[in-house]
XYZ file of C-alpha atoms in Angstrom:
536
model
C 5.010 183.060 -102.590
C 1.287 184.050 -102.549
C -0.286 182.003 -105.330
C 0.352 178.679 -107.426
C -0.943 178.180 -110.753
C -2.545 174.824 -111.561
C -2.864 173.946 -115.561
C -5.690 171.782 -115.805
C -9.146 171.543 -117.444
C -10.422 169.202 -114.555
C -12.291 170.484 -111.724
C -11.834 167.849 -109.658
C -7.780 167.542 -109.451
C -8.076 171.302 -109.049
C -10.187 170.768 -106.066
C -7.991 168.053 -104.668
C -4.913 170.263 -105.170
C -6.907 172.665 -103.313
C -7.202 170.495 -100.555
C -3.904 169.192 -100.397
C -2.966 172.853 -100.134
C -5.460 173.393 -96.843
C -2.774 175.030 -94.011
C -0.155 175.496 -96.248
C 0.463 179.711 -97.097
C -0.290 179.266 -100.486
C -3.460 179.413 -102.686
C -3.196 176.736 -105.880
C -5.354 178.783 -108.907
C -6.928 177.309 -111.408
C -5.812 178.334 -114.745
C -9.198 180.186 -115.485
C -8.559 182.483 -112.354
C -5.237 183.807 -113.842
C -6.796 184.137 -117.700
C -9.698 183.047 -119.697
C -7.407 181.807 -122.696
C -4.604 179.678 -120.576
C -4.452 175.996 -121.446
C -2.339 173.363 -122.927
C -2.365 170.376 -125.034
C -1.638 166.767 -123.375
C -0.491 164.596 -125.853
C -1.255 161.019 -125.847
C 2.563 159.689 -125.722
C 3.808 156.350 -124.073
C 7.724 157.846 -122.711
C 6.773 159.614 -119.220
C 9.746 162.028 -119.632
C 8.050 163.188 -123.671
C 4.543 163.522 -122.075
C 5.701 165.917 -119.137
C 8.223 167.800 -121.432
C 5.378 168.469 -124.218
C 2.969 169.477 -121.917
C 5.295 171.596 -120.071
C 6.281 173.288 -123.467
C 2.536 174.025 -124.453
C 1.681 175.471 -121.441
C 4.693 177.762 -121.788
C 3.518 179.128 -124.838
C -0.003 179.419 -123.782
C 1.227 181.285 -120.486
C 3.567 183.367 -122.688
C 0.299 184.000 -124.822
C -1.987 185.203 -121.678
C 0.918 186.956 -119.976
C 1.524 185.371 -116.984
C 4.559 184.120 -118.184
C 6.425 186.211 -115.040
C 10.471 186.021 -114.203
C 8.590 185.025 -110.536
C 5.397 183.562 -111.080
C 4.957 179.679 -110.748
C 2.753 176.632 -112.318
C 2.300 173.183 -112.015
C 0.913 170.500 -114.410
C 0.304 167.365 -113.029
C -0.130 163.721 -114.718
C -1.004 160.254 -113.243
C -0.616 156.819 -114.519
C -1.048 153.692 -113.588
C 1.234 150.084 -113.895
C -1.142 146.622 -113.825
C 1.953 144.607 -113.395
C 0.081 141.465 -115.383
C -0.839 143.544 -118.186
C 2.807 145.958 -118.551
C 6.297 144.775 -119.275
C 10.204 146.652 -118.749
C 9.871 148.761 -121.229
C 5.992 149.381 -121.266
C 3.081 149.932 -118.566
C -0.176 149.098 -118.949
C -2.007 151.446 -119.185
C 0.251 153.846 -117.940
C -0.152 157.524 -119.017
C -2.993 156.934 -120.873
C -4.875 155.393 -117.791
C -7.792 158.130 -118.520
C -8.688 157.320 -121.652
C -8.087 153.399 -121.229
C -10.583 153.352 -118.028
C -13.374 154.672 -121.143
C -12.806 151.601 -122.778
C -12.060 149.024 -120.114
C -15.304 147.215 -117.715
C -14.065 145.360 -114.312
C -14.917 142.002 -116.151
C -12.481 142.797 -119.262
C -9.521 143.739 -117.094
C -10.197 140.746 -114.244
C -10.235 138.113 -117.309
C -7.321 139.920 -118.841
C -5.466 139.553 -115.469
C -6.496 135.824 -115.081
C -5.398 135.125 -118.936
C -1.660 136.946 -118.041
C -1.157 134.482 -114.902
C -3.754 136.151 -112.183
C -1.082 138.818 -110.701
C -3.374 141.858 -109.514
C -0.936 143.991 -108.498
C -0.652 147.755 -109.549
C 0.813 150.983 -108.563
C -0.611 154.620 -108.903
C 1.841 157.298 -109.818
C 1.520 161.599 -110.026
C 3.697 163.518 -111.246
C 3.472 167.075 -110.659
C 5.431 169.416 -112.347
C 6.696 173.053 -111.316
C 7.742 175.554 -113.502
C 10.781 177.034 -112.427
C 10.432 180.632 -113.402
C 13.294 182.113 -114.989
C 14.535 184.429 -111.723
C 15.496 181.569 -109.850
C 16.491 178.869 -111.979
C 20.347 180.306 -111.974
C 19.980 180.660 -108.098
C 19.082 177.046 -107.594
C 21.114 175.976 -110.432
C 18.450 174.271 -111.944
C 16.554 173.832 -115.196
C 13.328 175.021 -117.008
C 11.153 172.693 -114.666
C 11.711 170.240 -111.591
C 9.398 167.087 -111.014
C 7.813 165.731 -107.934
C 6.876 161.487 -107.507
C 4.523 160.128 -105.416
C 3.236 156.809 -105.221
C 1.225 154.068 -103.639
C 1.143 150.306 -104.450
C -1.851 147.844 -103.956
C -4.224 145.598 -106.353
C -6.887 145.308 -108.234
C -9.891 144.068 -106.596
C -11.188 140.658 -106.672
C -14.898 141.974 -107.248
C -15.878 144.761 -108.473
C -17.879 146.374 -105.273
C -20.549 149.352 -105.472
C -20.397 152.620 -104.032
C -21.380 156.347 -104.910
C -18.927 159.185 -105.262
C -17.992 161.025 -102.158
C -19.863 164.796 -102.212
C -17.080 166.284 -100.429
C -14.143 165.226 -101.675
C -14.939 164.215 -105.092
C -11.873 162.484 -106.435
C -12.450 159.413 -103.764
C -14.986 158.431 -106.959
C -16.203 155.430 -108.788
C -15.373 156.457 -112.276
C -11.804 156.585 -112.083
C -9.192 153.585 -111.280
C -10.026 154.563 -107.684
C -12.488 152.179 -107.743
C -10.640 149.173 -108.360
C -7.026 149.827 -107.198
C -7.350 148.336 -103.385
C -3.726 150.520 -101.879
C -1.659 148.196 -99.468
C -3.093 148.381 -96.336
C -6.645 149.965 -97.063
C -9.483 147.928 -96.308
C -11.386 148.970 -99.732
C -10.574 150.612 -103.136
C -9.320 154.087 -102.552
C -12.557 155.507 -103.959
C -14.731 153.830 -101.308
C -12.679 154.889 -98.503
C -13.385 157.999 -95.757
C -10.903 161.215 -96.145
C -9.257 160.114 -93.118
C -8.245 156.792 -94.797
C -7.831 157.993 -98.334
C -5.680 160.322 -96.965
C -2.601 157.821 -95.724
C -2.330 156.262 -99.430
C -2.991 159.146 -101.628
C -0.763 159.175 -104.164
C -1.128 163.081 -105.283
C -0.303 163.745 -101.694
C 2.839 162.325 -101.664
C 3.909 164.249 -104.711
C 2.560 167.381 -103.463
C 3.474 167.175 -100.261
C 7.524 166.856 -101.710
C 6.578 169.766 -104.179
C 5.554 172.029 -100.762
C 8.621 170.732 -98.803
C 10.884 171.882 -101.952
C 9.126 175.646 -101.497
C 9.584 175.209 -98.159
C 13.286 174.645 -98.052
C 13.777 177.813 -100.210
C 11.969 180.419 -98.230
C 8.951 180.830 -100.843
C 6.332 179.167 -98.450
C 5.980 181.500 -95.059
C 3.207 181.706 -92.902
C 2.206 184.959 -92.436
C 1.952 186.643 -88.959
C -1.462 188.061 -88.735
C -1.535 191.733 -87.135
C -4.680 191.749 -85.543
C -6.294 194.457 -83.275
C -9.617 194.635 -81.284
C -12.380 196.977 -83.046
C -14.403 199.283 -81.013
C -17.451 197.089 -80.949
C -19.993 199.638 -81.296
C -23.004 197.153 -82.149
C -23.779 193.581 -81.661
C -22.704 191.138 -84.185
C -26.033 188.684 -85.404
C -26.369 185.509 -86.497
C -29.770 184.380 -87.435
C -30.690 180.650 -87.894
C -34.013 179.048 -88.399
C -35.924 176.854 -90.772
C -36.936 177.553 -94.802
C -38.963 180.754 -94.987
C -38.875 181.497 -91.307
C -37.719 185.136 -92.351
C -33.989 184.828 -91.390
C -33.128 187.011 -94.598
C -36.217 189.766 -94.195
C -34.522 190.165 -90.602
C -30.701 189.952 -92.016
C -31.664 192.558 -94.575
C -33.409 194.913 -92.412
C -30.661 194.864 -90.437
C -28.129 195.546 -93.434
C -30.958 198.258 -95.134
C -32.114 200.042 -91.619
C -28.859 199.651 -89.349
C -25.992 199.072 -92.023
C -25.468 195.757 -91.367
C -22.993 193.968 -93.447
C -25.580 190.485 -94.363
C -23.449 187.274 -95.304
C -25.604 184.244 -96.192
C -23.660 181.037 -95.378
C -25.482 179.566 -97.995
C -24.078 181.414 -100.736
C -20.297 180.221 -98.909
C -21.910 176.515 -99.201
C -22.926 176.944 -102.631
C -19.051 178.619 -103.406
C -17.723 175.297 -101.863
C -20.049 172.941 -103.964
C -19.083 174.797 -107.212
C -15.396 174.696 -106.308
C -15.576 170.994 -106.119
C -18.448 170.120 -108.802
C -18.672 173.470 -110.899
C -22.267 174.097 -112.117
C -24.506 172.412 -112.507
C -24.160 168.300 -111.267
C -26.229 165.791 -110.414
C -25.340 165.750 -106.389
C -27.850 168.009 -105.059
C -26.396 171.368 -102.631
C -28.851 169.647 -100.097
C -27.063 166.327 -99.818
C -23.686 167.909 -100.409
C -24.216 170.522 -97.468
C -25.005 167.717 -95.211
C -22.517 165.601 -95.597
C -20.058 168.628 -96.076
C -21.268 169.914 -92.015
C -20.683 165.639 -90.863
C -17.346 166.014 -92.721
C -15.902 169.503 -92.199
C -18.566 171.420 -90.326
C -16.394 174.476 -90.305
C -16.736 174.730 -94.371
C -18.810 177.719 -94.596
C -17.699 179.150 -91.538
C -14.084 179.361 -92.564
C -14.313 180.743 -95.904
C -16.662 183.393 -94.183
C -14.398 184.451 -91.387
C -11.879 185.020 -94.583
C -14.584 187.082 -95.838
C -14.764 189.134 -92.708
C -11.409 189.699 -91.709
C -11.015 192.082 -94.021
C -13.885 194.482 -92.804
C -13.233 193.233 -89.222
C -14.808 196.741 -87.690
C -17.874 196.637 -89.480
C -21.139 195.454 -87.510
C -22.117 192.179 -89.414
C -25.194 189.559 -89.474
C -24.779 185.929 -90.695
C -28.113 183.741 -91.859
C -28.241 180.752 -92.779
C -25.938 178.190 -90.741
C -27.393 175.100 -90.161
C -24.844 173.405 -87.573
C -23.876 174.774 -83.896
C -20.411 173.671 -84.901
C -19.855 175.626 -87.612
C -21.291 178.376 -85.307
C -19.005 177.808 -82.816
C -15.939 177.614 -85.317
C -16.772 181.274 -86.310
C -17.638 182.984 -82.830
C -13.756 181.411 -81.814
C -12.215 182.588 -84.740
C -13.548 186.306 -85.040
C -13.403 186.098 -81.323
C -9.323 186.649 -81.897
C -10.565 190.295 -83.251
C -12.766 191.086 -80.428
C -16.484 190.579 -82.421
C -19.142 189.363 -80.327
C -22.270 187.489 -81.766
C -25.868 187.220 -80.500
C -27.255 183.854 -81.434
C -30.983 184.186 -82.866
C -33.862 181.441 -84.719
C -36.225 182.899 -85.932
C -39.446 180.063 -84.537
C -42.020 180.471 -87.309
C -44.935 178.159 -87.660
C -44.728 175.199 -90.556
C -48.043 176.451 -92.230
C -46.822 180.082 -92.343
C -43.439 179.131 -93.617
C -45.014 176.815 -96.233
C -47.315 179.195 -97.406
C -44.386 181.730 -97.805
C -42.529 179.266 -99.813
C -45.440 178.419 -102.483
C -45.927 182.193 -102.898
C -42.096 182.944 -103.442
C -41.848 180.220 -105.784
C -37.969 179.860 -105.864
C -35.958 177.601 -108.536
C -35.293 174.508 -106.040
C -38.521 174.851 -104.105
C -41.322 172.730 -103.400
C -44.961 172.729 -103.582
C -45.975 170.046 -101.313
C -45.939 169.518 -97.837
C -44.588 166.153 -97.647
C -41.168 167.009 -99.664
C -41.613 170.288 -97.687
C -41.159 168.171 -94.415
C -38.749 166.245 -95.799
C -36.294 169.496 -96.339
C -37.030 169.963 -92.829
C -36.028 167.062 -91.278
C -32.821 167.246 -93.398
C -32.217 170.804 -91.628
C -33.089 169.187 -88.260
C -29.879 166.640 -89.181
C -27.851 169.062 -90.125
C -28.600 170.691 -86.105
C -31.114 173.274 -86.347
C -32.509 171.932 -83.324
C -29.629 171.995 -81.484
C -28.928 175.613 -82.285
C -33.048 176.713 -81.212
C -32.155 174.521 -78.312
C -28.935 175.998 -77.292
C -28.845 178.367 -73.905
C -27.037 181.077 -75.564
C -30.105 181.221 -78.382
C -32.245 183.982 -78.459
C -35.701 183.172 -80.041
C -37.370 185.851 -82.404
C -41.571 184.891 -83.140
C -42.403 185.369 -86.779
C -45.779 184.376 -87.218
C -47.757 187.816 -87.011
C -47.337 190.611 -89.752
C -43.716 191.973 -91.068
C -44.322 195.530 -88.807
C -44.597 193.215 -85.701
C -41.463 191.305 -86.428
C -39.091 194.488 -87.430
C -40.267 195.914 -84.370
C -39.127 192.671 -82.519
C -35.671 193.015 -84.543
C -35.466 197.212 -83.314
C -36.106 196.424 -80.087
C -33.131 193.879 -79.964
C -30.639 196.271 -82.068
C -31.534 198.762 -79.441
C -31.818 202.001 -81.425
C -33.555 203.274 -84.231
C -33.439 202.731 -87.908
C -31.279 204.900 -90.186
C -34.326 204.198 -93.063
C -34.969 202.973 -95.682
C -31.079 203.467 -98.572
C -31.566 206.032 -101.473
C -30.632 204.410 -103.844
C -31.568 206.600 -106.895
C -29.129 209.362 -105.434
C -26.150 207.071 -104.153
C -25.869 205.146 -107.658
C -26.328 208.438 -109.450
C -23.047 210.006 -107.095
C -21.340 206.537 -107.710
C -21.938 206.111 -111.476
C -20.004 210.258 -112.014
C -16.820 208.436 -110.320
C -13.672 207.055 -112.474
C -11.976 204.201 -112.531
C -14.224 201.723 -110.630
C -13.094 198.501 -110.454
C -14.705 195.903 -112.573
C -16.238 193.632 -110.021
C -17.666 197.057 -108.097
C -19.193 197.827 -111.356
C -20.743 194.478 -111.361
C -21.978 194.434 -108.097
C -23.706 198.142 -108.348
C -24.897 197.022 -112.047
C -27.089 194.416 -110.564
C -28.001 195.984 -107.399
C -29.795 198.193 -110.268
C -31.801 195.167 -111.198
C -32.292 193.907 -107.165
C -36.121 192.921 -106.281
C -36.645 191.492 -103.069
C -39.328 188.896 -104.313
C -37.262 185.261 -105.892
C -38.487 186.382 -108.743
C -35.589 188.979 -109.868
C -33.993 187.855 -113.565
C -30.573 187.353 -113.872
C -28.451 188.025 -116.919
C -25.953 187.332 -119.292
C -22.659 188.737 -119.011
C -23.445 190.728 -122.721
C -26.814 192.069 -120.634
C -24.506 192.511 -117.531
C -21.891 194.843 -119.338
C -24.653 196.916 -120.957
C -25.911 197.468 -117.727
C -23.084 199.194 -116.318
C -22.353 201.220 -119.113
C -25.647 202.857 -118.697
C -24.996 203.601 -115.097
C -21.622 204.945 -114.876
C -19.147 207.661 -116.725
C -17.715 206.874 -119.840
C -14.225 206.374 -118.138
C -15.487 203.714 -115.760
C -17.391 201.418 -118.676
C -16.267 198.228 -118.774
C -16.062 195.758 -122.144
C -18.572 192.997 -121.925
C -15.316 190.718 -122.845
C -13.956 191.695 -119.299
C -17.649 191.087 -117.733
C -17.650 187.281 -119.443
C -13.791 187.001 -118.410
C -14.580 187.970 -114.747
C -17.136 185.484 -114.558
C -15.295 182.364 -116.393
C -12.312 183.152 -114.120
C -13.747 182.299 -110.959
C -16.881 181.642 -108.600
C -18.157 184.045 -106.119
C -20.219 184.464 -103.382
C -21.705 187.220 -104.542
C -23.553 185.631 -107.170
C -26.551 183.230 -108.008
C -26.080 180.898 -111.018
C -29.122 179.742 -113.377
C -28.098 177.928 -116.300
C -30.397 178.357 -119.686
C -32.317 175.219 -120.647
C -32.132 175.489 -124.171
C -28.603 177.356 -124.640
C -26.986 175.799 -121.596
C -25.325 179.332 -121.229
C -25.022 180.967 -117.499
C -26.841 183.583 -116.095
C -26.081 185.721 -112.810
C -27.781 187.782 -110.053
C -27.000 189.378 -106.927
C -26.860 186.632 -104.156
C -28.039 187.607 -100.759
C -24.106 188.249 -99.808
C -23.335 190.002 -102.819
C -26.673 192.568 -101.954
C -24.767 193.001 -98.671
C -21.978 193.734 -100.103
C -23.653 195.935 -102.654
C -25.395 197.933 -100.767
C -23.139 198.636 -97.954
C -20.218 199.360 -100.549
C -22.636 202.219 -102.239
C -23.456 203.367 -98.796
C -19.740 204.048 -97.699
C -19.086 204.988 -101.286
C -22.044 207.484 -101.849
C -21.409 208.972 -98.613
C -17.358 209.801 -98.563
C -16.764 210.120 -102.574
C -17.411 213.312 -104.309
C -18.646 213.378 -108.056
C -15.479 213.774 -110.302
C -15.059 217.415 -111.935
């Protein structure tokens, strides 16, 4: 059993079931990653068993709408609900299943003088339920029904006083919106919101329910870990990654090396970004910045591990990273590609603060700065993160960047240790590439905006309309793809490949080719261009 489907509209219990998923051999999908129309209707009913069985039955027929209603495919729904034992009775909890919409209406001071009026007991329980949709090949094999459901919960109190605290930017459902932030679990020594993972993690009630869900899978054979068959590549070239401070000209040096010496360039920044969106979607009002920082003090192998995924399945190619910020997550990657047989050169690029501010007021990027105090200030938040302790590191090769760009691709040469291939043509290969048939949607998009690819910050981005037009004017009829596809591609899922702006007026989103998704671009048309031959 490869993937899980998750039916919910909420971002964050999709990124919690994501992380309660973390080792298991499974990937939980969001609905949106399996079709654009999936969802289902929750109704607002008090019996537990009514609520589960009419969600259940609406996202049946939504499935069975989408079609990916398979005899083998599974989903889960999931509910929680919460008992104030002052406030429920035997046959009804307060507020139970409708905890989300009650916690709109309810303030701390409401609920602690309704507790006081009912005889001052604060005690409470947290409950998930997560459903699993048995599909219909095995439900005569297990002898069992339509569905099965999984309990977990935890019992504590309400707080005595209401106590402040901000969100966590890693794991965002330890939060201060939700009853998290007054439901102190037996044994913690805050509310659940305020606590660290390491805490949260012993009286999480969604654990406990999907922890018995993965034991059940487990039990029948559907959860295996796969045995990886790896084998050492004949490592022709050096493997580079390239660290240094803003606009120190780690990405003029990654994509030389991807342009001259067919590089594959991965920017762990774009792998950062990918992990923000999974966990806030676009846009929010925690800034990457902050969230990367905490995210390399929390899990600094974040990046790192969703780009040795990346990797591992173009293991022999020659490859440059920019961008990482932490030795550990450095260190995480070298190990783990290590088990294939890649070798890295470590390299920061040391570039002057006047040079690299100056480069930074003339690129002019969405997110920059124009003065050199909050310039500084991004600096010193880079420092924390362990720039210094990556220039600083004995293993570090240093790479001067303050004369002119031939001085520093001739420093770059020099360390490759042969000469350039020069510079892609790009006119020819997308002209071979657009006579081909049948290319896959998301090669179409990536060759589509490689089209459009300027190397100044100033490059557009587009719609997904603008997107599919695009690609219809570049390849053969039998390759052109509906804008409809184009829209569904990018509603499905985030990628690396991709920079988000969002429209101020419209509130609509808008892509471009991310630095990752120009590597893979242009090394894609390269091998392309140079093996395919134009249909007949």
């Amino acid at each position: 059993m490869a993937a899980l489907t998750f039916f919910t509209s909420n971002p964050t219990k999709l990124a919690h079931a994501r992380y309660l998923a973390e080792g298991e051999p499974i990937e939980v999908l969001g609905f949106r990653q399996r079709t654009y129309h999936a969802g289902y209707e929750e109704p607002r009913l008090q019996s537990r068993e009514d609520l589960l069985k009419a969600s259940y039955e609406s996202a049946v027929q939504q499935a069975r709408k989408a079609r990916i209603l398979s005899p083998r495919h599974f989903f889960i729904l999931e509910d929680t609900s919460v008992t104030i034992n002052a406030l429920s009775s035997p046959t009804e909890e307060v507020p139970g299943l409708d905890v989300k919409y009650w916690m709109r209406e309810t303030t701390f001071s409401s609920l602690d003088a309704s507790i006081r009026k009912a005889g001052g007991n604060r005690r409470a329980v947290v409950r998930s339920d997560v459903l699993l949709h048995i599909p219909s090949a095995y439900r005569k094999l297990w002898g069992v029904g339509d569905y099965i459901v999984f309990t977990g919960e935890q019992s504590g109190s309400i707080v005595n006083q209401e106590q402040i605290f901000t969100t966590n930017v890693m794991y965002p459902w330890l939060d201060n919106q939700t009853f998290n932030k007054w439901f102190q679990p037996d044994g913690a020594s805050g509310p659940l919101g305020s606590l660290s993972i390491a805490d949260a993690n012993k009286y999480d009630f969604r654990r406990k329910a999907f922890e018995k869900l993965f034991q059940f899978l487990k039990e029948r054979k559907l959860l295996r870990s796969p045995t990886p068959q790896r084998r050492l590549p004949l490592q022709r070239d050096m493997n580079y990654i390239i660290c240094g401070y803003t606009c120190a000209g780690k990405t003029t040096a990654s994509q030389y090396l991807a342009r001259s010496f067919d590089y594959l360039h991965v920017e762990a920044s774009d792998f950062m970004h990918l992990a923000y969106y999974m966990r806030h979607d676009v846009p929010d009002r925690i800034s990457i910045g902050d969230f990367a920082e905490q995210a390399l003090i929390e899990k600094p192998e974040i990046a790192a591990e969703a780009i040795a995924k990346y990797l591992e399945a173009d293991v022999e190619s020659p490859c440059v990273i920019s961008g990482f910020r932490s030795i550990r997550e450095i260190d995480w990657l070298v190990e783990k590609l290590g088990e294939y047989g890649k070798q890295f050169r470590i390299v920061f690029v040391d570039t002057s603060e006047a040079a690299r501010f100056a480069r930074m007021v003339e690129r002019s990027r969405s997110g920059d700065v124009s003065d050199m105090a909050r310039f500084r200030s991004r600096d010193e938040q880079q420092k924390r993160m362990g720039l210094e302790v990556i220039a600083n590191d004995p293993r570090t090769a240093v790479w001067e960047n303050d004369g002119d760009l031939s001085q520093y691709l001739k420093i770059i040469e020099n360390d490759v240790g042969r000469y350039p291939l020069g510079e892609p043509d790009l006119d020819r290969w997308l002209s071979k590439v657009g006579q081909q048939r049948r290319l896959k949607l998301e090669d179409a998009i990536l060759f589509a905006l490689l089209t459009r690819w300027a190397d100044d910050e100033k490059r557009p981005c587009f719609t997904t309309s603008e997107i599919a037009k695009i690609i219809n004017e570049l390849v053969s009829e039998t390759s052109q793809k509906h804008k409809d596809n184009v829209s569904r591609y990018f509603n499905q899922n985030f990628y690396a490949y991709y920079e988000i702006e969002i429209d101020p007026v419209r509130g609509t989103r808008r892509y471009r080719l991310s630095n990752t998704g120009y590597g893979k671009a242009l090394r894609m048309l390269r091998k392309r261009a140079q093996t395919s031959e134009p249909s007949r």
